[in-house]
Amino acid sequence: MGYSLGIDFGTSGARAMVIDHQDQVLAEASYRFPDLSPEERTDCWQEILWALIGEIPADVRSHLQAIAINGTSSTILLCDAEGKPLYPPQMYNDTCDPASLELLTTLAPAGHPVLSASSSLAKLLGMSRTVDMTSVCYLMHQADWLAFLLHGRVGLSDDHNSLKLGYDPALGQDRSTSRGRAIPTDLVGYPDWFHQPPLNQLLPLLPQVIRPGSNIGPLQPHLVDRFGIPSTCQICAGTTDSIAAFIASGANQPGMAVTSLGSTLVLKLLSPTRIDLADYGIYSHRLGKYWLVGGASNTGGAVLQSFFSPSELTELSQHIDPHQPSSLTYYPLLKPGERFPINDPCLEPQLTPRPEDPVEFLQGLLESLARIEAQGYHLLVAHGAPPLKVVYTAGGGAQNIVWQTIRQRHLQVPCYAAQHQQAAYGTALLAAHGSPL
Ligand code: ADP
């Protein structure tokens, strides 16, 4: 049995992880991205890709059977017929110009996930109105392009990266669902509204979309020679960094959820039912035979960080009795405006009354975040998601055991820190098993 390599290109760096047939980690390498000008990005990504693979011990590389890559969602490149980027990439947090978003609003259905200034389609439309498109043949996401460097086939993507490009996984269903099946050549999955100008001119640039984890093709021969990887090693369709982190958690049953307690509060719940509620920014990615339903709140760790240093968060938390609720009810936000679980663009931060004792204040904040998290899951369940069974936790807040106890009280289900939180691990699982569910 061979090994599987998952490669994560995240927001601040890249990481590679190799797992064996029992999903145990055999090797790991990582790099932080240096400060880069937009023009330097693709060359740097390519160098880091080779460096990561080069750091895997040769005796591990010689047993690789599958490789998959995840990238940041909505990071896109415009490439020529050979897959060479023609312009600097548009990054996940870049936005299109307001006029292009306004135009898109007249073309896509109200509330569609593409209707955000940072969506892949908004960026593509924006670029198509400002740069010379004569030589542009392919739109590629970051993960598509990096995988292309390995397998050499242009114009392929996965349905996770393509959701914010307008691809509808329900329209493109049941294509290339199993490992090793031939990739169909038709372009399905892009809805009818793509056939109106000016989107119809962009249609030929859009990738053919296949299931995350399905085989695309073997590693290119020159890389087989360079890295001593078997010529049979398959490159698989990838995913986005946040879905890879969900897969890494091991959540694999309806009702299992992952809360990310990072700068923001992000909820993802596995559901047999697809839920798209644009008003709340809730949308669903297909994950195996289920749907991964998610929502992101503007509240989260960034607010904690605005009041406390990391060491204060650790130290003060130890003085909180998680079983003795305070009477404080906050809505912690850095600035007005919330979308999920309350859709109110003008919602004011609620951070008073502020007790003098910082332990009490922190307790009020942690309880309030737990209440908002529970409210988020209730909203998903109220719209058809299954009842919560268990919540795995990722992100900087996952280490806080006191908070975990408070959250458990609010969520009424067991909460655990996810055993594996690295997106690279989730992507290695994807490479190893194809669709994880
Ligand atoms: P990002 O979303 O920026 O990648 P991380 O996953 O690195 O965020 O998490 C950073 C956040 O974790 C910070 O905003 C901080 O508030 C929170 N955090 C760090 N340590 C603790 C702690 N001990 N208790 C609660 N929250 C913490």
CSV table of C-alpha atoms and ligand atoms in Angstrom, one decimal:
chain,number,residue,atom,x,y,z
A,1,MET,CA,0.0,0.0,0.0
A,2,GLY,CA,1.4,3.4,-1.0
A,3,TYR,CA,1.4,6.8,0.8
A,4,SER,CA,-0.7,9.9,0.2
A,5,LEU,CA,0.5,13.5,0.1
A,6,GLY,CA,-1.7,16.5,1.0
A,7,ILE,CA,-0.5,20.0,0.3
A,8,ASP,CA,-2.1,23.1,1.8
A,9,PHE,CA,-1.6,26.5,0.4
A,10,GLY,CA,-3.3,28.7,3.1
A,11,THR,CA,-3.4,32.3,3.9
A,12,SER,CA,0.0,32.7,5.6
A,13,GLY,CA,2.0,29.7,4.4
A,14,ALA,CA,2.1,26.2,2.8
A,15,ARG,CA,2.4,22.8,4.4
A,16,ALA,CA,2.8,19.2,3.1
A,17,MET,CA,1.8,16.1,5.0
A,18,VAL,CA,2.3,12.5,4.0
A,19,ILE,CA,0.1,9.8,5.5
A,20,ASP,CA,0.3,6.0,5.3
A,21,HIS,CA,-2.6,3.6,4.6
A,22,GLN,CA,-3.7,3.9,8.2
A,23,ASP,CA,-3.9,7.7,8.0
A,24,GLN,CA,-0.9,8.1,10.2
A,25,VAL,CA,1.4,11.1,9.5
A,26,LEU,CA,4.8,10.0,8.2
A,27,ALA,CA,6.3,13.2,7.1
A,28,GLU,CA,5.6,17.0,7.3
A,29,ALA,CA,7.1,20.2,5.9
A,30,SER,CA,6.0,23.8,6.0
A,31,TYR,CA,7.0,27.3,4.8
A,32,ARG,CA,5.6,30.7,5.7
A,33,PHE,CA,5.1,33.0,2.7
A,34,PRO,CA,7.5,35.9,2.6
A,35,ASP,CA,6.2,39.4,1.9
A,36,LEU,CA,5.5,39.2,-1.8
A,37,SER,CA,4.6,41.7,-4.4
A,38,PRO,CA,1.6,40.5,-6.5
A,39,GLU,CA,4.0,39.9,-9.5
A,40,GLU,CA,6.2,37.5,-7.4
A,41,ARG,CA,3.4,35.3,-6.1
A,42,THR,CA,3.1,32.5,-8.7
A,43,ASP,CA,6.9,32.0,-8.9
A,44,CYS,CA,7.1,31.8,-5.2
A,45,TRP,CA,4.2,29.4,-4.9
A,46,GLN,CA,5.9,27.2,-7.5
A,47,GLU,CA,9.2,27.3,-5.7
A,48,ILE,CA,7.5,26.5,-2.4
A,49,LEU,CA,5.7,23.6,-4.0
A,50,TRP,CA,9.0,22.0,-5.2
A,51,ALA,CA,10.6,22.8,-1.8
A,52,LEU,CA,7.8,21.1,0.1
A,53,ILE,CA,8.0,17.9,-2.0
A,54,GLY,CA,11.8,18.0,-1.9
A,55,GLU,CA,11.7,18.0,1.9
A,56,ILE,CA,9.8,14.8,2.1
A,57,PRO,CA,12.3,12.0,2.8
A,58,ALA,CA,13.3,10.2,-0.4
A,59,ASP,CA,12.2,6.8,1.0
A,60,VAL,CA,8.7,8.2,1.7
A,61,ARG,CA,8.5,9.9,-1.7
A,62,SER,CA,9.3,6.6,-3.4
A,63,HIS,CA,6.0,5.2,-2.0
A,64,LEU,CA,3.7,8.0,-2.9
A,65,GLN,CA,0.5,6.8,-4.7
A,66,ALA,CA,-1.7,9.9,-4.6
A,67,ILE,CA,-1.3,13.7,-4.2
A,68,ALA,CA,-3.9,16.4,-3.7
A,69,ILE,CA,-3.6,20.2,-3.2
A,70,ASN,CA,-5.9,22.7,-1.4
A,71,GLY,CA,-5.8,26.4,-1.9
A,72,THR,CA,-7.5,29.5,-0.5
A,73,SER,CA,-11.0,29.9,-1.8
A,74,SER,CA,-11.5,32.5,-4.6
A,75,THR,CA,-7.8,33.0,-5.3
A,76,ILE,CA,-7.7,33.0,-9.1
A,77,LEU,CA,-5.3,33.2,-12.0
A,78,LEU,CA,-5.9,34.0,-15.7
A,79,CYS,CA,-3.7,31.7,-17.8
A,80,ASP,CA,-2.8,31.2,-21.4
A,81,ALA,CA,-3.3,28.0,-23.5
A,82,GLU,CA,-0.2,26.4,-21.8
A,83,GLY,CA,-1.4,27.2,-18.3
A,84,LYS,CA,1.0,30.1,-17.8
A,85,PRO,CA,-0.4,32.9,-15.6
A,86,LEU,CA,-0.7,36.1,-17.6
A,87,TYR,CA,-1.4,38.4,-14.7
A,88,PRO,CA,-0.7,38.4,-11.0
A,89,PRO,CA,-3.2,36.3,-9.1
A,90,GLN,CA,-6.3,37.8,-7.6
A,91,MET,CA,-6.1,36.8,-4.0
A,92,TYR,CA,-8.9,35.4,-1.7
A,93,ASN,CA,-9.3,38.7,0.0
A,94,ASP,CA,-9.0,40.9,-3.1
A,95,THR,CA,-12.3,42.4,-4.3
A,96,CYS,CA,-13.6,43.4,-7.8
A,97,ASP,CA,-14.5,47.0,-8.6
A,98,PRO,CA,-18.0,48.1,-7.5
A,99,ALA,CA,-19.3,48.5,-11.1
A,100,SER,CA,-18.5,44.9,-11.9
A,101,LEU,CA,-20.3,43.6,-8.8
A,102,GLU,CA,-23.2,45.8,-9.7
A,103,LEU,CA,-23.3,44.3,-13.2
A,104,LEU,CA,-23.1,40.8,-11.8
A,105,THR,CA,-26.0,41.6,-9.5
A,106,THR,CA,-28.1,42.0,-12.7
A,107,LEU,CA,-27.0,38.6,-14.1
A,108,ALA,CA,-26.9,36.1,-11.2
A,109,PRO,CA,-29.9,35.2,-9.1
A,110,ALA,CA,-30.5,37.2,-6.0
A,111,GLY,CA,-28.4,36.0,-3.0
A,112,HIS,CA,-26.2,33.7,-5.1
A,113,PRO,CA,-22.8,32.9,-3.5
A,114,VAL,CA,-21.1,34.6,-6.5
A,115,LEU,CA,-22.7,37.9,-5.5
A,116,SER,CA,-19.8,39.1,-3.3
A,117,ALA,CA,-17.0,41.4,-4.4
A,118,SER,CA,-14.5,38.7,-3.4
A,119,SER,CA,-16.1,35.8,-5.3
A,120,SER,CA,-14.1,34.1,-8.1
A,121,LEU,CA,-16.7,35.1,-10.6
A,122,ALA,CA,-16.8,38.7,-9.5
A,123,LYS,CA,-13.0,38.9,-9.8
A,124,LEU,CA,-13.1,37.2,-13.2
A,125,LEU,CA,-15.7,39.6,-14.5
A,126,GLY,CA,-13.8,42.6,-13.0
A,127,MET,CA,-10.6,41.5,-14.6
A,128,SER,CA,-12.2,40.8,-18.0
A,129,ARG,CA,-13.3,44.5,-18.0
A,130,THR,CA,-9.9,45.9,-17.2
A,131,VAL,CA,-7.1,43.7,-18.7
A,132,ASP,CA,-6.4,42.4,-22.2
A,133,MET,CA,-8.1,39.1,-22.4
A,134,THR,CA,-6.9,38.2,-25.9
A,135,SER,CA,-4.5,35.4,-24.8
A,136,VAL,CA,-6.5,34.3,-21.7
A,137,CYS,CA,-7.7,30.7,-22.2
A,138,TYR,CA,-8.2,29.4,-18.7
A,139,LEU,CA,-9.5,30.6,-15.4
A,140,MET,CA,-7.7,28.6,-12.7
A,141,HIS,CA,-8.0,28.7,-8.9
A,142,GLN,CA,-4.8,28.5,-6.9
A,143,ALA,CA,-5.3,24.8,-6.1
A,144,ASP,CA,-6.1,24.0,-9.8
A,145,TRP,CA,-3.0,25.7,-11.0
A,146,LEU,CA,-0.7,24.1,-8.5
A,147,ALA,CA,-2.1,20.7,-9.3
A,148,PHE,CA,-1.7,21.5,-13.0
A,149,LEU,CA,2.0,21.9,-12.4
A,150,LEU,CA,2.0,18.3,-11.2
A,151,HIS,CA,-0.3,16.6,-13.8
A,152,GLY,CA,0.0,19.0,-16.7
A,153,ARG,CA,-3.6,19.2,-17.7
A,154,VAL,CA,-5.1,22.6,-18.0
A,155,GLY,CA,-8.7,23.7,-17.4
A,156,LEU,CA,-9.7,21.4,-14.6
A,157,SER,CA,-11.1,22.2,-11.2
A,158,ASP,CA,-13.1,20.7,-8.3
A,159,ASP,CA,-16.6,21.6,-7.2
A,160,HIS,CA,-15.5,23.1,-3.8
A,161,ASN,CA,-13.2,25.7,-5.4
A,162,SER,CA,-15.8,26.3,-8.2
A,163,LEU,CA,-18.8,27.1,-6.0
A,164,LYS,CA,-18.0,30.8,-5.9
A,165,LEU,CA,-17.4,30.7,-9.7
A,166,GLY,CA,-21.0,29.9,-10.2
A,167,TYR,CA,-20.7,26.2,-10.6
A,168,ASP,CA,-23.7,24.4,-9.2
A,169,PRO,CA,-22.8,20.9,-7.8
A,170,ALA,CA,-26.4,19.8,-8.1
A,171,LEU,CA,-26.4,20.5,-11.9
A,172,GLY,CA,-23.1,18.8,-12.4
A,173,GLN,CA,-23.9,15.7,-10.2
A,174,ASP,CA,-22.7,12.2,-10.7
A,175,ARG,CA,-19.8,13.0,-12.9
A,176,SER,CA,-16.4,11.4,-12.1
A,177,THR,CA,-17.7,10.2,-8.8
A,178,SER,CA,-15.4,7.2,-8.5
A,179,ARG,CA,-11.6,7.0,-8.5
A,180,GLY,CA,-10.0,6.2,-11.9
A,181,ARG,CA,-13.1,6.9,-14.0
A,182,ALA,CA,-12.5,8.8,-17.2
A,183,ILE,CA,-13.1,12.5,-16.9
A,184,PRO,CA,-16.0,13.6,-19.1
A,185,THR,CA,-15.3,16.3,-21.6
A,186,ASP,CA,-18.5,18.3,-21.5
A,187,LEU,CA,-19.0,21.4,-19.5
A,188,VAL,CA,-22.0,20.9,-17.3
A,189,GLY,CA,-22.8,22.4,-14.0
A,190,TYR,CA,-22.8,26.1,-15.0
A,191,PRO,CA,-26.3,27.4,-14.7
A,192,ASP,CA,-28.3,29.0,-17.6
A,193,TRP,CA,-27.7,32.5,-16.5
A,194,PHE,CA,-24.1,32.1,-17.7
A,195,HIS,CA,-25.4,32.2,-21.3
A,196,GLN,CA,-26.2,35.9,-21.3
A,197,PRO,CA,-23.7,38.6,-22.2
A,198,PRO,CA,-21.1,39.3,-21.0
A,199,LEU,CA,-20.9,36.1,-19.0
A,200,ASN,CA,-21.2,34.0,-22.1
A,201,GLN,CA,-17.9,35.3,-23.3
A,202,LEU,CA,-16.3,34.1,-20.1
A,203,LEU,CA,-17.8,30.6,-20.3
A,204,PRO,CA,-15.0,29.2,-22.5
A,205,LEU,CA,-12.5,30.1,-19.8
A,206,LEU,CA,-14.3,28.2,-17.1
A,207,PRO,CA,-12.8,24.9,-15.8
A,208,GLN,CA,-14.4,21.5,-16.3
A,209,VAL,CA,-15.3,20.6,-12.7
A,210,ILE,CA,-14.8,17.2,-11.1
A,211,ARG,CA,-15.3,15.8,-7.7
A,212,PRO,CA,-12.6,16.6,-5.0
A,213,GLY,CA,-10.4,13.6,-4.6
A,214,SER,CA,-11.1,12.0,-8.0
A,215,ASN,CA,-8.1,11.0,-10.1
A,216,ILE,CA,-7.0,13.5,-12.7
A,217,GLY,CA,-3.9,11.8,-14.0
A,218,PRO,CA,-0.3,10.7,-13.2
A,219,LEU,CA,2.5,12.9,-12.1
A,220,GLN,CA,4.4,14.4,-15.1
A,221,PRO,CA,7.4,12.3,-16.1
A,222,HIS,CA,10.0,15.0,-15.5
A,223,LEU,CA,8.7,15.3,-11.9
A,224,VAL,CA,8.8,11.5,-11.5
A,225,ASP,CA,12.5,11.7,-12.4
A,226,ARG,CA,13.3,14.8,-10.3
A,227,PHE,CA,11.6,13.6,-7.1
A,228,GLY,CA,11.9,9.8,-7.3
A,229,ILE,CA,8.1,9.5,-7.0
A,230,PRO,CA,6.5,6.4,-8.7
A,231,SER,CA,5.2,7.1,-12.2
A,232,THR,CA,1.9,5.6,-11.1
A,233,CYS,CA,1.3,8.3,-8.5
A,234,GLN,CA,-2.0,9.9,-9.2
A,235,ILE,CA,-2.8,13.6,-8.9
A,236,CYS,CA,-6.3,14.1,-7.5
A,237,ALA,CA,-8.7,17.0,-7.7
A,238,GLY,CA,-8.3,19.2,-4.6
A,239,THR,CA,-10.5,21.4,-2.4
A,240,THR,CA,-10.4,24.7,-0.5
A,241,ASP,CA,-8.3,25.3,2.7
A,242,SER,CA,-11.4,25.5,5.0
A,243,ILE,CA,-13.0,22.4,3.7
A,244,ALA,CA,-9.7,20.5,3.9
A,245,ALA,CA,-9.6,21.6,7.6
A,246,PHE,CA,-13.2,20.2,8.1
A,247,ILE,CA,-12.1,16.9,6.5
A,248,ALA,CA,-9.1,16.8,8.7
A,249,SER,CA,-11.3,16.9,11.9
A,250,GLY,CA,-12.6,13.4,11.1
A,251,ALA,CA,-16.3,14.6,11.2
A,252,ASN,CA,-18.0,12.2,8.8
A,253,GLN,CA,-21.6,11.8,9.9
A,254,PRO,CA,-24.7,14.0,9.5
A,255,GLY,CA,-24.9,16.2,12.7
A,256,MET,CA,-21.2,16.4,13.1
A,257,ALA,CA,-19.8,19.9,13.0
A,258,VAL,CA,-16.6,21.9,13.1
A,259,THR,CA,-16.5,25.3,14.7
A,260,SER,CA,-13.5,27.4,13.8
A,261,LEU,CA,-12.6,29.8,16.7
A,262,GLY,CA,-10.1,31.9,14.8
A,263,SER,CA,-10.3,35.7,14.1
A,264,THR,CA,-14.0,35.1,13.1
A,265,LEU,CA,-16.5,32.4,14.2
A,266,VAL,CA,-17.1,29.9,11.4
A,267,LEU,CA,-19.5,27.0,11.6
A,268,LYS,CA,-19.7,24.0,9.4
A,269,LEU,CA,-22.2,21.2,9.8
A,270,LEU,CA,-22.6,18.0,7.8
A,271,SER,CA,-26.1,17.5,6.5
A,272,PRO,CA,-28.0,15.2,4.2
A,273,THR,CA,-29.9,18.4,3.0
A,274,ARG,CA,-28.5,21.2,1.1
A,275,ILE,CA,-29.2,24.6,2.6
A,276,ASP,CA,-28.6,27.9,0.8
A,277,LEU,CA,-29.8,31.0,2.7
A,278,ALA,CA,-28.1,33.9,1.0
A,279,ASP,CA,-29.5,36.5,3.4
A,280,TYR,CA,-27.5,34.9,6.2
A,281,GLY,CA,-24.5,34.0,4.0
A,282,ILE,CA,-25.2,30.3,4.4
A,283,TYR,CA,-24.3,28.0,1.6
A,284,SER,CA,-23.5,24.4,1.0
A,285,HIS,CA,-20.6,22.5,-0.5
A,286,ARG,CA,-21.1,18.9,-1.6
A,287,LEU,CA,-19.0,16.6,0.5
A,288,GLY,CA,-19.3,12.9,-0.6
A,289,LYS,CA,-23.0,12.0,-0.3
A,290,TYR,CA,-23.7,14.8,2.1
A,291,TRP,CA,-23.7,18.6,2.1
A,292,LEU,CA,-21.3,20.7,4.1
A,293,VAL,CA,-23.5,23.6,5.3
A,294,GLY,CA,-21.6,26.7,6.6
A,295,GLY,CA,-22.0,30.1,8.0
A,296,ALA,CA,-19.5,32.7,9.2
A,297,SER,CA,-20.2,35.3,11.9
A,298,ASN,CA,-18.3,38.6,12.3
A,299,THR,CA,-17.8,37.9,15.9
A,300,GLY,CA,-14.9,35.8,17.1
A,301,GLY,CA,-11.4,35.8,18.4
A,302,ALA,CA,-10.5,39.1,16.9
A,303,VAL,CA,-12.7,40.8,19.4
A,304,LEU,CA,-11.1,38.9,22.3
A,305,GLN,CA,-7.7,39.9,20.9
A,306,SER,CA,-8.7,43.6,20.9
A,307,PHE,CA,-9.1,43.4,24.8
A,308,PHE,CA,-6.6,40.7,25.8
A,309,SER,CA,-3.2,39.4,24.8
A,310,PRO,CA,-2.8,35.7,24.1
A,311,SER,CA,-1.2,35.1,27.5
A,312,GLU,CA,-3.9,37.1,29.2
A,313,LEU,CA,-6.5,34.9,27.5
A,314,THR,CA,-4.8,31.8,28.8
A,315,GLU,CA,-4.2,33.1,32.3
A,316,LEU,CA,-7.5,34.8,32.9
A,317,SER,CA,-9.5,31.9,31.6
A,318,GLN,CA,-8.0,29.7,34.3
A,319,HIS,CA,-9.9,31.8,36.9
A,320,ILE,CA,-13.3,31.4,35.3
A,321,ASP,CA,-15.7,28.9,36.8
A,322,PRO,CA,-17.4,27.6,33.6
A,323,HIS,CA,-20.2,26.1,35.6
A,324,GLN,CA,-21.3,29.4,37.2
A,325,PRO,CA,-22.8,31.5,34.4
A,326,SER,CA,-22.5,35.3,34.6
A,327,SER,CA,-25.5,37.5,33.8
A,328,LEU,CA,-23.6,39.3,31.1
A,329,THR,CA,-25.0,39.3,27.6
A,330,TYR,CA,-22.8,40.8,24.9
A,331,TYR,CA,-22.7,40.9,21.1
A,332,PRO,CA,-19.0,41.1,20.5
A,333,LEU,CA,-18.2,42.9,17.2
A,334,LEU,CA,-15.2,45.0,16.1
A,335,LYS,CA,-17.6,47.3,14.1
A,336,PRO,CA,-21.3,47.4,13.4
A,337,GLY,CA,-22.8,44.8,11.1
A,338,GLU,CA,-23.6,41.1,11.2
A,339,ARG,CA,-24.8,38.5,8.8
A,340,PHE,CA,-24.9,35.2,10.6
A,341,PRO,CA,-26.7,34.2,12.7
A,342,ILE,CA,-28.4,37.6,12.7
A,343,ASN,CA,-28.8,39.3,9.4
A,344,ASP,CA,-28.4,43.0,10.3
A,345,PRO,CA,-25.8,45.1,8.5
A,346,CYS,CA,-26.3,47.8,11.1
A,347,LEU,CA,-26.1,45.6,14.2
A,348,GLU,CA,-24.2,47.5,16.9
A,349,PRO,CA,-21.5,45.9,19.0
A,350,GLN,CA,-22.9,45.2,22.5
A,351,LEU,CA,-20.0,45.2,25.0
A,352,THR,CA,-21.5,46.8,28.1
A,353,PRO,CA,-21.8,46.7,31.1
A,354,ARG,CA,-18.1,46.1,31.4
A,355,PRO,CA,-17.2,44.8,34.9
A,356,GLU,CA,-13.9,46.0,36.4
A,357,ASP,CA,-12.7,42.5,37.0
A,358,PRO,CA,-11.1,41.3,33.7
A,359,VAL,CA,-11.9,37.7,34.5
A,360,GLU,CA,-15.6,38.6,34.7
A,361,PHE,CA,-15.5,40.5,31.5
A,362,LEU,CA,-13.7,37.7,29.7
A,363,GLN,CA,-16.3,35.2,31.0
A,364,GLY,CA,-19.1,37.4,29.7
A,365,LEU,CA,-17.4,37.5,26.3
A,366,LEU,CA,-16.7,33.8,26.1
A,367,GLU,CA,-20.3,33.0,27.2
A,368,SER,CA,-21.7,35.5,24.6
A,369,LEU,CA,-19.6,33.9,21.8
A,370,ALA,CA,-20.9,30.5,22.9
A,371,ARG,CA,-24.5,31.8,22.8
A,372,ILE,CA,-24.0,33.1,19.3
A,373,GLU,CA,-22.4,29.8,18.2
A,374,ALA,CA,-25.4,27.9,19.5
A,375,GLN,CA,-27.7,30.4,17.8
A,376,GLY,CA,-25.9,29.7,14.6
A,377,TYR,CA,-26.3,26.0,14.8
A,378,HIS,CA,-30.0,26.4,15.8
A,379,LEU,CA,-30.5,28.5,12.6
A,380,LEU,CA,-29.0,25.8,10.4
A,381,VAL,CA,-31.1,23.1,12.1
A,382,ALA,CA,-34.2,25.3,11.8
A,383,HIS,CA,-33.6,25.3,8.0
A,384,GLY,CA,-33.3,21.6,7.6
A,385,ALA,CA,-29.9,20.6,8.9
A,386,PRO,CA,-29.9,17.5,11.3
A,387,PRO,CA,-29.6,18.0,15.0
A,388,LEU,CA,-26.1,18.6,16.3
A,389,LYS,CA,-24.3,15.4,17.5
A,390,VAL,CA,-20.8,16.6,18.3
A,391,VAL,CA,-18.8,19.7,17.7
A,392,TYR,CA,-15.1,19.5,16.9
A,393,THR,CA,-13.2,22.8,17.4
A,394,ALA,CA,-10.4,24.3,15.3
A,395,GLY,CA,-8.5,27.6,15.4
A,396,GLY,CA,-6.7,29.5,18.1
A,397,GLY,CA,-9.6,29.3,20.6
A,398,ALA,CA,-9.7,25.5,20.4
A,399,GLN,CA,-7.0,25.2,23.1
A,400,ASN,CA,-9.2,27.0,25.7
A,401,ILE,CA,-10.6,24.2,27.8
A,402,VAL,CA,-12.7,26.6,30.0
A,403,TRP,CA,-14.3,28.0,26.9
A,404,GLN,CA,-14.9,24.4,25.7
A,405,THR,CA,-16.9,23.7,28.9
A,406,ILE,CA,-18.9,26.9,28.5
A,407,ARG,CA,-19.6,26.0,24.9
A,408,GLN,CA,-20.7,22.5,25.8
A,409,ARG,CA,-23.3,24.0,28.2
A,410,HIS,CA,-24.7,26.2,25.4
A,411,LEU,CA,-24.5,23.7,22.6
A,412,GLN,CA,-25.8,20.7,24.7
A,413,VAL,CA,-23.5,18.3,22.8
A,414,PRO,CA,-20.0,17.1,23.4
A,415,CYS,CA,-17.3,19.5,22.2
A,416,TYR,CA,-13.7,18.4,21.5
A,417,ALA,CA,-10.6,20.0,20.0
A,418,ALA,CA,-10.2,18.5,16.6
A,419,GLN,CA,-7.4,15.9,16.8
A,420,HIS,CA,-6.2,17.0,13.4
A,421,GLN,CA,-6.6,20.6,12.5
A,422,GLN,CA,-4.2,20.9,9.6
A,423,ALA,CA,-5.8,21.4,6.2
A,424,ALA,CA,-2.8,19.5,4.7
A,425,TYR,CA,-3.9,16.4,6.7
A,426,GLY,CA,-7.5,16.7,5.4
A,427,THR,CA,-6.1,17.0,1.8
A,428,ALA,CA,-3.9,14.0,2.4
A,429,LEU,CA,-7.1,12.1,3.4
A,430,LEU,CA,-8.8,13.3,0.2
A,431,ALA,CA,-5.9,12.0,-1.8
A,432,ALA,CA,-5.9,8.7,0.0
A,433,HIS,CA,-9.6,7.9,0.0
A,434,GLY,CA,-11.1,10.0,-2.8
A,435,SER,CA,-14.3,11.3,-1.5
A,436,PRO,CA,-14.0,11.1,2.3
A,437,LEU,CA,-17.7,10.2,2.9
B,1,ADP,P1,-7.0,33.1,12.2
B,1,ADP,O1,-8.5,33.0,11.9
B,1,ADP,O2,-6.5,34.5,12.2
B,1,ADP,O3,-6.2,32.1,11.4
B,1,ADP,P2,-6.3,31.6,14.6
B,1,ADP,O4,-7.0,30.3,14.3
B,1,ADP,O5,-4.8,31.7,14.5
B,1,ADP,O6,-7.0,32.8,13.7
B,1,ADP,O7,-6.8,32.0,16.0
B,1,ADP,C1,-6.5,33.3,16.5
B,1,ADP,C2,-7.5,33.7,17.5
B,1,ADP,O8,-7.5,32.7,18.6
B,1,ADP,C3,-7.2,35.0,18.1
B,1,ADP,O9,-8.1,36.0,17.6
B,1,ADP,C4,-7.5,34.8,19.6
B,1,ADP,O10,-8.5,35.7,20.1
B,1,ADP,C5,-7.9,33.4,19.8
B,1,ADP,N1,-7.2,32.8,20.9
B,1,ADP,C6,-5.9,32.5,21.0
B,1,ADP,N2,-5.6,32.0,22.2
B,1,ADP,C7,-6.8,31.9,22.9
B,1,ADP,C8,-7.2,31.4,24.1
B,1,ADP,N3,-6.4,30.9,25.0
B,1,ADP,N4,-8.5,31.5,24.4
B,1,ADP,C9,-9.4,32.0,23.6
B,1,ADP,N5,-9.1,32.4,22.4
B,1,ADP,C10,-7.8,32.4,22.0
